[in-house]
């Protein structure tokens, strides 16, 4: 029983810690821009549920720490419904209530009566705060540790594999894929993994001579301790460089920020590529993860980081650095998800504001209600699909199917 509780804590604590930090920064983005525009804010909460700690600042905003660490929220004064985009009738009613309570012109301090461009910036500030967080975390890592570049040197070629058919030989150094310069072997692995069925052109250095080889990755089902069971592209290459070829690049603060921007862009680009392949039928979507998968990944990388050394101090340092990297990646995903034009998400609000800017009136209440319901259904469907993936990757249904 004690072992089970320990395993549970190993997976849930890192997940909750990362999630709370990311969502808090997201909500802080909304809050800071709203405060800059003079919007009245009732509450900023880290966590949900009954407050453990609470204080009210001089602006009348309650700062609260909830007992349930599943993120947080910011509540603007006058929020009337879940969509937070009242129609004309709702705005008229809100204006009357505000004036009756606080006097004439008091509504100017309320979010819903701010100019459209200010409301749009406040809404967009949440996702962009996630992107800024990602860049900052990557920059801290690159500034503190630099980056280790391992050349993509071919150590082995599997028999009867796409790599063998393409003519790869041990000792080849991959210098480019589809014309893009390769500096690290992980770049090759990521590109191949998301290219099943698509021919790739590899430029290799073979004893000082440049050779172009074409190989088409084939889909394989693999299992690892972090992701569970997933299907990805492989060409049958084993990559390993001589230690003398490995180099560490150091960055000054400006270069570290630039590298952080580049890394965040690469993560976002990989996400967009994968989603695009899902819509074109080239991927099944089995790599999409929900809370279970994210928690498993957080626990898995924490265990791997701790197991890398026996020194308690180094273990703690490895865990912190690994979770910082993980938080940076997840933050990009949450920022991107919130920008999708789905009602109830920030992107849906921006879509409503775009309509309002063109039509010069808010979206009608019945349309908002329909959009809200459709948005909830889409999110629920996405969550169910991601949870199904998580359970499939962990072999639950196979286990249940084998019960007598």
mmCIF file of C-alpha atoms in Angstrom:
data_model
loop_
_atom_site.group_PDB
_atom_site.id
_atom_site.type_symbol
_atom_site.label_atom_id
_atom_site.label_comp_id
_atom_site.label_asym_id
_atom_site.label_seq_id
_atom_site.Cartn_x
_atom_site.Cartn_y
_atom_site.Cartn_z
ATOM 1 C CA UNK A 1 0.000 0.000 0.000
ATOM 2 C CA UNK A 2 2.847 2.364 0.904
ATOM 3 C CA UNK A 3 4.528 1.607 -2.418
ATOM 4 C CA UNK A 4 1.344 2.397 -4.309
ATOM 5 C CA UNK A 5 0.947 5.719 -2.503
ATOM 6 C CA UNK A 6 4.571 6.555 -3.255
ATOM 7 C CA UNK A 7 4.093 5.807 -6.963
ATOM 8 C CA UNK A 8 0.895 7.864 -7.003
ATOM 9 C CA UNK A 9 2.689 10.828 -5.452
ATOM 10 C CA UNK A 10 5.570 10.430 -7.915
ATOM 11 C CA UNK A 11 3.154 10.954 -10.803
ATOM 12 C CA UNK A 12 0.611 13.406 -9.386
ATOM 13 C CA UNK A 13 2.841 15.861 -7.498
ATOM 14 C CA UNK A 14 5.033 16.853 -10.509
ATOM 15 C CA UNK A 15 1.920 17.043 -12.704
ATOM 16 C CA UNK A 16 0.023 19.288 -10.282
ATOM 17 C CA UNK A 17 3.072 21.464 -9.704
ATOM 18 C CA UNK A 18 3.671 22.005 -13.416
ATOM 19 C CA UNK A 19 -0.028 22.528 -14.168
ATOM 20 C CA UNK A 20 -0.490 25.058 -11.364
ATOM 21 C CA UNK A 21 2.526 27.115 -12.439
ATOM 22 C CA UNK A 22 1.473 27.149 -16.097
ATOM 23 C CA UNK A 23 -2.170 28.028 -15.475
ATOM 24 C CA UNK A 24 -1.237 30.661 -12.886
ATOM 25 C CA UNK A 25 1.059 32.365 -15.400
ATOM 26 C CA UNK A 26 -1.717 32.156 -18.009
ATOM 27 C CA UNK A 27 -4.194 33.863 -15.702
ATOM 28 C CA UNK A 28 -1.546 36.361 -14.595
ATOM 29 C CA UNK A 29 -1.211 37.397 -18.247
ATOM 30 C CA UNK A 30 -4.928 38.219 -18.344
ATOM 31 C CA UNK A 31 -4.682 40.006 -14.999
ATOM 32 C CA UNK A 32 -1.664 42.215 -15.701
ATOM 33 C CA UNK A 33 -2.975 43.522 -19.025
ATOM 34 C CA UNK A 34 -6.434 44.045 -17.504
ATOM 35 C CA UNK A 35 -4.899 45.995 -14.612
ATOM 36 C CA UNK A 36 -2.880 48.084 -17.103
ATOM 37 C CA UNK A 37 -6.156 49.089 -18.801
ATOM 38 C CA UNK A 38 -7.821 49.906 -15.484
ATOM 39 C CA UNK A 39 -10.177 46.937 -15.409
ATOM 40 C CA UNK A 40 -11.738 46.169 -12.041
ATOM 41 C CA UNK A 41 -10.825 42.642 -10.903
ATOM 42 C CA UNK A 42 -12.744 40.864 -8.138
ATOM 43 C CA UNK A 43 -10.480 37.869 -7.571
ATOM 44 C CA UNK A 44 -7.253 36.170 -8.558
ATOM 45 C CA UNK A 45 -7.113 32.590 -7.338
ATOM 46 C CA UNK A 46 -4.334 30.025 -7.395
ATOM 47 C CA UNK A 47 -6.168 26.718 -7.068
ATOM 48 C CA UNK A 48 -9.881 26.115 -6.695
ATOM 49 C CA UNK A 49 -12.285 25.450 -3.864
ATOM 50 C CA UNK A 50 -12.354 26.731 -0.307
ATOM 51 C CA UNK A 51 -9.570 29.285 0.303
ATOM 52 C CA UNK A 52 -6.614 28.326 2.465
ATOM 53 C CA UNK A 53 -5.266 31.876 2.391
ATOM 54 C CA UNK A 54 -6.945 35.089 1.279
ATOM 55 C CA UNK A 55 -6.209 38.811 1.296
ATOM 56 C CA UNK A 56 -7.640 41.857 -0.481
ATOM 57 C CA UNK A 57 -5.305 44.495 -1.935
ATOM 58 C CA UNK A 58 -5.859 48.242 -2.158
ATOM 59 C CA UNK A 59 -7.514 47.868 -5.557
ATOM 60 C CA UNK A 60 -10.213 45.640 -4.078
ATOM 61 C CA UNK A 61 -8.882 42.454 -5.654
ATOM 62 C CA UNK A 62 -9.011 39.320 -3.524
ATOM 63 C CA UNK A 63 -5.882 37.182 -3.799
ATOM 64 C CA UNK A 64 -6.769 33.613 -2.890
ATOM 65 C CA UNK A 65 -4.986 30.284 -2.496
ATOM 66 C CA UNK A 66 -7.482 27.444 -3.000
ATOM 67 C CA UNK A 67 -7.117 23.989 -1.513
ATOM 68 C CA UNK A 68 -7.455 22.167 -4.862
ATOM 69 C CA UNK A 69 -4.211 22.682 -6.888
ATOM 70 C CA UNK A 70 -5.597 22.300 -10.405
ATOM 71 C CA UNK A 71 -4.635 25.666 -11.862
ATOM 72 C CA UNK A 72 -6.346 28.957 -11.083
ATOM 73 C CA UNK A 73 -8.530 31.724 -12.453
ATOM 74 C CA UNK A 74 -9.063 35.486 -12.605
ATOM 75 C CA UNK A 75 -12.565 36.933 -12.158
ATOM 76 C CA UNK A 76 -13.328 40.340 -13.644
ATOM 77 C CA UNK A 77 -16.069 42.448 -12.095
ATOM 78 C CA UNK A 78 -19.359 42.004 -13.916
ATOM 79 C CA UNK A 79 -18.731 38.549 -15.356
ATOM 80 C CA UNK A 80 -22.272 37.384 -15.992
ATOM 81 C CA UNK A 81 -21.963 33.991 -17.632
ATOM 82 C CA UNK A 82 -19.504 31.293 -18.558
ATOM 83 C CA UNK A 83 -18.766 32.826 -21.954
ATOM 84 C CA UNK A 84 -18.010 36.266 -20.447
ATOM 85 C CA UNK A 85 -19.294 37.940 -23.627
ATOM 86 C CA UNK A 86 -22.743 39.399 -22.824
ATOM 87 C CA UNK A 87 -24.994 40.491 -25.670
ATOM 88 C CA UNK A 88 -26.579 43.960 -25.981
ATOM 89 C CA UNK A 89 -29.381 43.180 -23.524
ATOM 90 C CA UNK A 90 -26.914 41.782 -21.036
ATOM 91 C CA UNK A 91 -24.673 44.829 -21.353
ATOM 92 C CA UNK A 92 -27.621 47.189 -20.791
ATOM 93 C CA UNK A 93 -28.653 45.288 -17.672
ATOM 94 C CA UNK A 94 -25.074 45.232 -16.361
ATOM 95 C CA UNK A 95 -24.683 48.970 -16.969
ATOM 96 C CA UNK A 96 -27.842 49.715 -14.994
ATOM 97 C CA UNK A 97 -26.696 47.571 -12.070
ATOM 98 C CA UNK A 98 -23.237 49.134 -12.001
ATOM 99 C CA UNK A 99 -24.543 52.692 -12.158
ATOM 100 C CA UNK A 100 -27.118 51.961 -9.459
ATOM 101 C CA UNK A 101 -24.427 50.539 -7.184
ATOM 102 C CA UNK A 102 -21.432 52.778 -7.888
ATOM 103 C CA UNK A 103 -22.730 55.880 -9.659
ATOM 104 C CA UNK A 104 -22.521 57.344 -13.163
ATOM 105 C CA UNK A 105 -19.564 56.354 -15.371
ATOM 106 C CA UNK A 106 -18.564 53.548 -12.983
ATOM 107 C CA UNK A 107 -18.997 51.060 -15.825
ATOM 108 C CA UNK A 108 -15.822 52.408 -17.442
ATOM 109 C CA UNK A 109 -13.828 50.268 -15.016
ATOM 110 C CA UNK A 110 -15.578 47.068 -16.105
ATOM 111 C CA UNK A 111 -14.079 44.679 -18.636
ATOM 112 C CA UNK A 112 -17.178 44.442 -20.835
ATOM 113 C CA UNK A 113 -17.323 48.206 -21.418
ATOM 114 C CA UNK A 114 -13.710 48.568 -22.492
ATOM 115 C CA UNK A 115 -12.917 49.121 -26.207
ATOM 116 C CA UNK A 116 -12.790 45.974 -28.288
ATOM 117 C CA UNK A 117 -9.045 46.233 -28.858
ATOM 118 C CA UNK A 118 -8.393 46.360 -25.123
ATOM 119 C CA UNK A 119 -10.626 43.362 -24.447
ATOM 120 C CA UNK A 120 -8.921 41.444 -27.236
ATOM 121 C CA UNK A 121 -5.476 42.193 -25.824
ATOM 122 C CA UNK A 122 -6.584 41.143 -22.334
ATOM 123 C CA UNK A 123 -7.920 37.838 -23.659
ATOM 124 C CA UNK A 124 -4.891 37.170 -25.875
ATOM 125 C CA UNK A 125 -2.521 37.973 -23.003
ATOM 126 C CA UNK A 126 -3.200 34.605 -21.336
ATOM 127 C CA UNK A 127 -1.958 32.374 -24.169
ATOM 128 C CA UNK A 128 0.913 34.720 -24.960
ATOM 129 C CA UNK A 129 1.949 34.632 -21.306
ATOM 130 C CA UNK A 130 2.301 30.865 -21.780
ATOM 131 C CA UNK A 131 4.575 31.425 -24.777
ATOM 132 C CA UNK A 132 6.628 33.962 -22.828
ATOM 133 C CA UNK A 133 6.911 31.474 -19.961
ATOM 134 C CA UNK A 134 8.146 28.811 -22.361
ATOM 135 C CA UNK A 135 10.763 31.115 -23.881
ATOM 136 C CA UNK A 136 11.881 32.208 -20.406
ATOM 137 C CA UNK A 137 12.235 28.647 -19.085
ATOM 138 C CA UNK A 138 14.167 27.488 -22.147
ATOM 139 C CA UNK A 139 16.360 30.606 -21.931
ATOM 140 C CA UNK A 140 17.170 29.861 -18.290
ATOM 141 C CA UNK A 141 18.207 26.311 -19.167
ATOM 142 C CA UNK A 142 20.283 27.339 -22.193
ATOM 143 C CA UNK A 143 21.880 30.197 -20.259
ATOM 144 C CA UNK A 144 22.774 27.981 -17.305
ATOM 145 C CA UNK A 145 23.801 24.782 -19.073
ATOM 146 C CA UNK A 146 24.146 25.577 -22.767
ATOM 147 C CA UNK A 147 23.174 22.853 -25.218
ATOM 148 C CA UNK A 148 24.934 19.593 -26.011
ATOM 149 C CA UNK A 149 25.097 18.798 -29.723
ATOM 150 C CA UNK A 150 25.536 15.160 -30.707
ATOM 151 C CA UNK A 151 26.207 14.761 -34.467
ATOM 152 C CA UNK A 152 23.919 12.342 -36.308
ATOM 153 C CA UNK A 153 26.580 9.723 -37.033
ATOM 154 C CA UNK A 154 25.263 6.372 -38.296
ATOM 155 C CA UNK A 155 26.428 3.506 -36.099
ATOM 156 C CA UNK A 156 24.249 0.697 -37.503
ATOM 157 C CA UNK A 157 21.760 0.017 -40.297
ATOM 158 C CA UNK A 158 19.026 -2.555 -39.746
ATOM 159 C CA UNK A 159 18.750 -5.253 -42.396
ATOM 160 C CA UNK A 160 15.803 -5.009 -44.808
ATOM 161 C CA UNK A 161 14.973 -1.529 -43.477
ATOM 162 C CA UNK A 162 14.205 1.675 -45.421
ATOM 163 C CA UNK A 163 17.655 2.942 -44.427
ATOM 164 C CA UNK A 164 19.302 -0.180 -45.871
ATOM 165 C CA UNK A 165 17.292 0.154 -49.078
ATOM 166 C CA UNK A 166 18.318 3.811 -49.337
ATOM 167 C CA UNK A 167 22.010 2.871 -49.125
ATOM 168 C CA UNK A 168 22.985 4.155 -45.677
ATOM 169 C CA UNK A 169 26.313 2.874 -44.366
ATOM 170 C CA UNK A 170 27.850 2.842 -40.882
ATOM 171 C CA UNK A 171 30.002 5.933 -40.453
ATOM 172 C CA UNK A 172 27.769 8.207 -42.546
ATOM 173 C CA UNK A 173 27.217 11.646 -40.976
ATOM 174 C CA UNK A 174 23.741 13.094 -41.621
ATOM 175 C CA UNK A 175 24.162 16.817 -42.288
ATOM 176 C CA UNK A 176 20.704 17.744 -43.608
ATOM 177 C CA UNK A 177 17.165 16.383 -44.007
ATOM 178 C CA UNK A 178 15.043 17.781 -46.836
ATOM 179 C CA UNK A 179 17.572 20.591 -47.158
ATOM 180 C CA UNK A 180 17.431 21.619 -43.478
ATOM 181 C CA UNK A 181 20.811 21.641 -41.754
ATOM 182 C CA UNK A 182 21.147 19.067 -38.951
ATOM 183 C CA UNK A 183 23.251 19.901 -35.903
ATOM 184 C CA UNK A 184 22.023 17.257 -33.460
ATOM 185 C CA UNK A 185 20.917 13.641 -33.837
ATOM 186 C CA UNK A 186 17.643 14.360 -32.020
ATOM 187 C CA UNK A 187 16.599 16.545 -34.944
ATOM 188 C CA UNK A 188 16.799 13.510 -37.228
ATOM 189 C CA UNK A 189 14.853 11.338 -34.787
ATOM 190 C CA UNK A 190 12.044 13.906 -34.437
ATOM 191 C CA UNK A 191 11.763 14.452 -38.181
ATOM 192 C CA UNK A 192 11.653 10.734 -38.964
ATOM 193 C CA UNK A 193 9.137 10.051 -36.178
ATOM 194 C CA UNK A 194 6.586 12.427 -37.736
ATOM 195 C CA UNK A 195 7.161 11.454 -41.375
ATOM 196 C CA UNK A 196 5.802 7.913 -41.679
ATOM 197 C CA UNK A 197 4.915 7.319 -45.322
ATOM 198 C CA UNK A 198 6.637 10.493 -46.577
ATOM 199 C CA UNK A 199 9.938 10.174 -48.507
ATOM 200 C CA UNK A 200 12.777 12.109 -46.871
ATOM 201 C CA UNK A 201 15.969 13.250 -48.575
ATOM 202 C CA UNK A 202 19.026 12.832 -46.360
ATOM 203 C CA UNK A 203 22.284 14.588 -47.128
ATOM 204 C CA UNK A 204 25.205 12.633 -45.635
ATOM 205 C CA UNK A 205 28.920 13.174 -45.389
ATOM 206 C CA UNK A 206 30.572 9.895 -46.379
ATOM 207 C CA UNK A 207 34.325 10.120 -45.859
ATOM 208 C CA UNK A 208 34.338 13.739 -47.019
ATOM 209 C CA UNK A 209 32.020 13.140 -49.977
ATOM 210 C CA UNK A 210 28.443 14.496 -50.031
ATOM 211 C CA UNK A 211 25.797 11.880 -50.835
ATOM 212 C CA UNK A 212 22.004 12.281 -51.084
ATOM 213 C CA UNK A 213 19.868 9.321 -49.965
ATOM 214 C CA UNK A 214 16.068 8.961 -50.026
ATOM 215 C CA UNK A 215 14.294 6.865 -47.381
ATOM 216 C CA UNK A 216 10.613 6.597 -46.452
ATOM 217 C CA UNK A 217 9.935 6.037 -42.727
ATOM 218 C CA UNK A 218 7.607 3.156 -41.865
ATOM 219 C CA UNK A 219 5.252 3.177 -38.903
ATOM 220 C CA UNK A 220 6.238 1.106 -35.873
ATOM 221 C CA UNK A 221 4.569 0.613 -32.511
ATOM 222 C CA UNK A 222 6.944 1.240 -29.621
ATOM 223 C CA UNK A 223 6.644 1.486 -25.861
ATOM 224 C CA UNK A 224 8.646 3.608 -23.456
ATOM 225 C CA UNK A 225 8.382 4.530 -19.804
ATOM 226 C CA UNK A 226 7.263 8.090 -20.511
ATOM 227 C CA UNK A 227 4.811 7.973 -23.417
ATOM 228 C CA UNK A 228 3.513 4.424 -23.144
ATOM 229 C CA UNK A 229 2.652 2.669 -26.427
ATOM 230 C CA UNK A 230 2.717 4.906 -29.518
ATOM 231 C CA UNK A 231 3.125 4.455 -33.268
ATOM 232 C CA UNK A 232 5.895 6.540 -34.873
ATOM 233 C CA UNK A 233 8.024 6.591 -38.005
ATOM 234 C CA UNK A 234 11.340 4.736 -38.183
ATOM 235 C CA UNK A 235 13.854 4.026 -40.981
ATOM 236 C CA UNK A 236 16.097 1.526 -39.178
ATOM 237 C CA UNK A 237 19.114 3.644 -38.291
ATOM 238 C CA UNK A 238 21.157 3.456 -35.110
ATOM 239 C CA UNK A 239 22.791 6.834 -34.415
ATOM 240 C CA UNK A 240 25.784 7.236 -32.147
ATOM 241 C CA UNK A 241 28.714 9.621 -32.267
ATOM 242 C CA UNK A 242 32.224 9.324 -30.929
ATOM 243 C CA UNK A 243 32.585 11.310 -27.677
ATOM 244 C CA UNK A 244 35.193 13.494 -29.382
ATOM 245 C CA UNK A 245 32.517 14.741 -31.802
ATOM 246 C CA UNK A 246 30.107 15.851 -29.074
ATOM 247 C CA UNK A 247 30.314 19.545 -28.220
ATOM 248 C CA UNK A 248 28.627 21.879 -25.763
ATOM 249 C CA UNK A 249 27.562 25.332 -26.924
ATOM 250 C CA UNK A 250 27.431 28.130 -24.354
ATOM 251 C CA UNK A 251 25.139 31.150 -24.674
ATOM 252 C CA UNK A 252 25.226 34.642 -23.258
ATOM 253 C CA UNK A 253 21.903 36.009 -21.905
ATOM 254 C CA UNK A 254 20.805 37.490 -25.238
ATOM 255 C CA UNK A 255 21.734 34.345 -27.150
ATOM 256 C CA UNK A 256 19.942 32.201 -24.539
ATOM 257 C CA UNK A 257 16.723 34.164 -25.069
ATOM 258 C CA UNK A 258 17.096 33.812 -28.827
ATOM 259 C CA UNK A 259 17.661 30.079 -28.440
ATOM 260 C CA UNK A 260 14.599 29.950 -26.180
ATOM 261 C CA UNK A 261 12.507 31.604 -28.893
ATOM 262 C CA UNK A 262 13.840 29.168 -31.492
ATOM 263 C CA UNK A 263 13.174 26.151 -29.296
ATOM 264 C CA UNK A 264 9.635 27.300 -28.501
ATOM 265 C CA UNK A 265 9.016 27.819 -32.210
ATOM 266 C CA UNK A 266 10.287 24.319 -32.968
ATOM 267 C CA UNK A 267 7.973 22.766 -30.357
ATOM 268 C CA UNK A 268 4.992 24.722 -31.716
ATOM 269 C CA UNK A 269 5.951 23.820 -35.288
ATOM 270 C CA UNK A 270 6.116 20.130 -34.382
ATOM 271 C CA UNK A 271 2.670 20.391 -32.809
ATOM 272 C CA UNK A 272 1.201 22.044 -35.906
ATOM 273 C CA UNK A 273 2.859 19.469 -38.160
ATOM 274 C CA UNK A 274 1.404 16.601 -36.148
ATOM 275 C CA UNK A 275 -2.096 18.112 -36.128
ATOM 276 C CA UNK A 276 -1.868 18.727 -39.850
ATOM 277 C CA UNK A 277 -0.949 15.093 -40.438
ATOM 278 C CA UNK A 278 -3.951 14.014 -38.341
ATOM 279 C CA UNK A 279 -6.325 16.069 -40.512
ATOM 280 C CA UNK A 280 -4.789 14.662 -43.694
ATOM 281 C CA UNK A 281 -5.113 11.096 -42.411
ATOM 282 C CA UNK A 282 -1.373 10.480 -42.085
ATOM 283 C CA UNK A 283 -1.485 10.112 -38.294
ATOM 284 C CA UNK A 284 -4.019 8.387 -36.058
ATOM 285 C CA UNK A 285 -3.746 10.936 -33.259
ATOM 286 C CA UNK A 286 -2.563 8.336 -30.749
ATOM 287 C CA UNK A 287 0.128 10.700 -29.483
ATOM 288 C CA UNK A 288 -2.433 13.224 -28.237
ATOM 289 C CA UNK A 289 -2.483 13.037 -24.455
ATOM 290 C CA UNK A 290 -4.935 14.108 -21.779
ATOM 291 C CA UNK A 291 -4.372 14.623 -18.046
ATOM 292 C CA UNK A 292 -3.512 10.932 -17.531
ATOM 293 C CA UNK A 293 -0.848 10.995 -20.218
ATOM 294 C CA UNK A 294 0.594 14.302 -19.043
ATOM 295 C CA UNK A 295 0.721 13.039 -15.455
ATOM 296 C CA UNK A 296 2.398 9.833 -16.647
ATOM 297 C CA UNK A 297 4.949 11.835 -18.631
ATOM 298 C CA UNK A 298 5.651 14.120 -15.667
ATOM 299 C CA UNK A 299 6.148 11.134 -13.371
ATOM 300 C CA UNK A 300 8.192 9.217 -15.940
ATOM 301 C CA UNK A 301 10.681 11.994 -16.612
ATOM 302 C CA UNK A 302 10.934 12.707 -12.876
ATOM 303 C CA UNK A 303 11.840 9.071 -12.184
ATOM 304 C CA UNK A 304 14.349 9.003 -15.036
ATOM 305 C CA UNK A 305 15.975 12.222 -13.848
ATOM 306 C CA UNK A 306 16.227 10.916 -10.288
ATOM 307 C CA UNK A 307 17.646 7.570 -11.452
ATOM 308 C CA UNK A 308 20.422 9.212 -13.490
ATOM 309 C CA UNK A 309 22.646 9.580 -10.414
ATOM 310 C CA UNK A 310 22.968 8.316 -6.844
ATOM 311 C CA UNK A 311 23.966 11.695 -5.455
ATOM 312 C CA UNK A 312 20.936 13.289 -3.692
ATOM 313 C CA UNK A 313 22.004 16.806 -4.638
ATOM 314 C CA UNK A 314 22.434 15.923 -8.309
ATOM 315 C CA UNK A 315 19.164 14.004 -8.241
ATOM 316 C CA UNK A 316 17.320 17.088 -7.025
ATOM 317 C CA UNK A 317 19.036 19.262 -9.643
ATOM 318 C CA UNK A 318 18.214 16.794 -12.434
ATOM 319 C CA UNK A 319 14.573 16.655 -11.379
ATOM 320 C CA UNK A 320 14.269 20.454 -11.275
ATOM 321 C CA UNK A 321 15.882 20.963 -14.695
ATOM 322 C CA UNK A 322 13.812 18.176 -16.246
ATOM 323 C CA UNK A 323 10.548 19.551 -14.858
ATOM 324 C CA UNK A 324 11.466 23.044 -16.073
ATOM 325 C CA UNK A 325 11.917 21.674 -19.600
ATOM 326 C CA UNK A 326 8.669 19.741 -19.316
ATOM 327 C CA UNK A 327 6.819 22.834 -18.074
ATOM 328 C CA UNK A 328 8.137 24.833 -21.039
ATOM 329 C CA UNK A 329 6.779 22.272 -23.501
ATOM 330 C CA UNK A 330 3.402 21.897 -21.791
ATOM 331 C CA UNK A 331 3.058 25.682 -21.549
ATOM 332 C CA UNK A 332 3.310 25.934 -25.331
ATOM 333 C CA UNK A 333 0.576 23.318 -25.693
ATOM 334 C CA UNK A 334 -1.770 25.128 -23.296
ATOM 335 C CA UNK A 335 -1.120 28.468 -24.977
ATOM 336 C CA UNK A 336 -1.823 27.002 -28.414
ATOM 337 C CA UNK A 337 -4.943 25.156 -27.230
ATOM 338 C CA UNK A 338 -6.400 28.340 -25.770
ATOM 339 C CA UNK A 339 -5.943 30.198 -29.056
ATOM 340 C CA UNK A 340 -8.144 27.744 -30.961
ATOM 341 C CA UNK A 341 -11.316 29.507 -32.186
ATOM 342 C CA UNK A 342 -13.589 27.459 -29.937
ATOM 343 C CA UNK A 343 -16.153 29.221 -27.719
ATOM 344 C CA UNK A 344 -15.285 28.948 -23.985
ATOM 345 C CA UNK A 345 -11.592 29.210 -24.934
ATOM 346 C CA UNK A 346 -9.698 32.480 -25.362
ATOM 347 C CA UNK A 347 -9.657 31.965 -29.121
ATOM 348 C CA UNK A 348 -13.458 31.725 -29.111
ATOM 349 C CA UNK A 349 -13.694 35.046 -27.272
ATOM 350 C CA UNK A 350 -11.392 36.617 -29.852
ATOM 351 C CA UNK A 351 -13.654 35.247 -32.584
ATOM 352 C CA UNK A 352 -16.681 36.888 -30.926
ATOM 353 C CA UNK A 353 -14.778 40.178 -30.645
ATOM 354 C CA UNK A 354 -13.878 40.015 -34.336
ATOM 355 C CA UNK A 355 -17.592 39.696 -35.138
ATOM 356 C CA UNK A 356 -18.372 42.596 -32.816
ATOM 357 C CA UNK A 357 -15.731 44.773 -34.490
ATOM 358 C CA UNK A 358 -17.269 44.156 -37.913
ATOM 359 C CA UNK A 359 -20.974 44.144 -36.964
ATOM 360 C CA UNK A 360 -20.562 46.884 -34.305
ATOM 361 C CA UNK A 361 -22.626 44.903 -31.846
ATOM 362 C CA UNK A 362 -21.993 41.842 -29.654
ATOM 363 C CA UNK A 363 -22.816 38.350 -30.866
ATOM 364 C CA UNK A 364 -26.536 37.617 -30.165
ATOM 365 C CA UNK A 365 -27.203 35.682 -26.966
ATOM 366 C CA UNK A 366 -28.701 32.662 -28.758
ATOM 367 C CA UNK A 367 -25.625 32.370 -31.005
ATOM 368 C CA UNK A 368 -23.326 32.647 -28.006
ATOM 369 C CA UNK A 369 -25.296 29.986 -26.182
ATOM 370 C CA UNK A 370 -25.135 27.640 -29.170
ATOM 371 C CA UNK A 371 -21.424 28.315 -29.611
ATOM 372 C CA UNK A 372 -20.838 27.711 -25.923
ATOM 373 C CA UNK A 373 -22.597 24.339 -26.084
ATOM 374 C CA UNK A 374 -20.775 23.309 -29.250
ATOM 375 C CA UNK A 375 -17.471 24.411 -27.738
ATOM 376 C CA UNK A 376 -18.069 22.367 -24.614
ATOM 377 C CA UNK A 377 -18.978 19.355 -26.747
ATOM 378 C CA UNK A 378 -15.807 19.739 -28.808
ATOM 379 C CA UNK A 379 -13.633 20.049 -25.722
ATOM 380 C CA UNK A 380 -15.367 17.102 -24.071
ATOM 381 C CA UNK A 381 -14.881 15.032 -27.218
ATOM 382 C CA UNK A 382 -11.209 15.998 -27.418
ATOM 383 C CA UNK A 383 -10.723 15.147 -23.750
ATOM 384 C CA UNK A 384 -12.422 11.772 -24.149
ATOM 385 C CA UNK A 385 -10.309 10.999 -27.220
ATOM 386 C CA UNK A 386 -7.100 11.985 -25.417
ATOM 387 C CA UNK A 387 -8.071 9.953 -22.343
ATOM 388 C CA UNK A 388 -8.862 6.946 -24.568
ATOM 389 C CA UNK A 389 -5.374 7.328 -26.056
ATOM 390 C CA UNK A 390 -3.833 7.447 -22.596
ATOM 391 C CA UNK A 391 -5.604 4.272 -21.541
ATOM 392 C CA UNK A 392 -4.759 2.508 -24.801
ATOM 393 C CA UNK A 393 -1.083 3.459 -24.553
ATOM 394 C CA UNK A 394 -0.945 1.962 -21.081
ATOM 395 C CA UNK A 395 -2.516 -1.302 -22.253
ATOM 396 C CA UNK A 396 -5.610 -1.070 -20.022
ATOM 397 C CA UNK A 397 -8.024 -2.370 -22.638
ATOM 398 C CA UNK A 398 -5.716 -5.221 -23.532
ATOM 399 C CA UNK A 399 -5.594 -6.147 -19.856
ATOM 400 C CA UNK A 400 -9.369 -5.966 -19.482
ATOM 401 C CA UNK A 401 -9.875 -8.001 -22.655
ATOM 402 C CA UNK A 402 -7.726 -10.792 -21.220
ATOM 403 C CA UNK A 403 -9.759 -11.194 -18.040
ATOM 404 C CA UNK A 404 -11.546 -14.569 -17.785
#
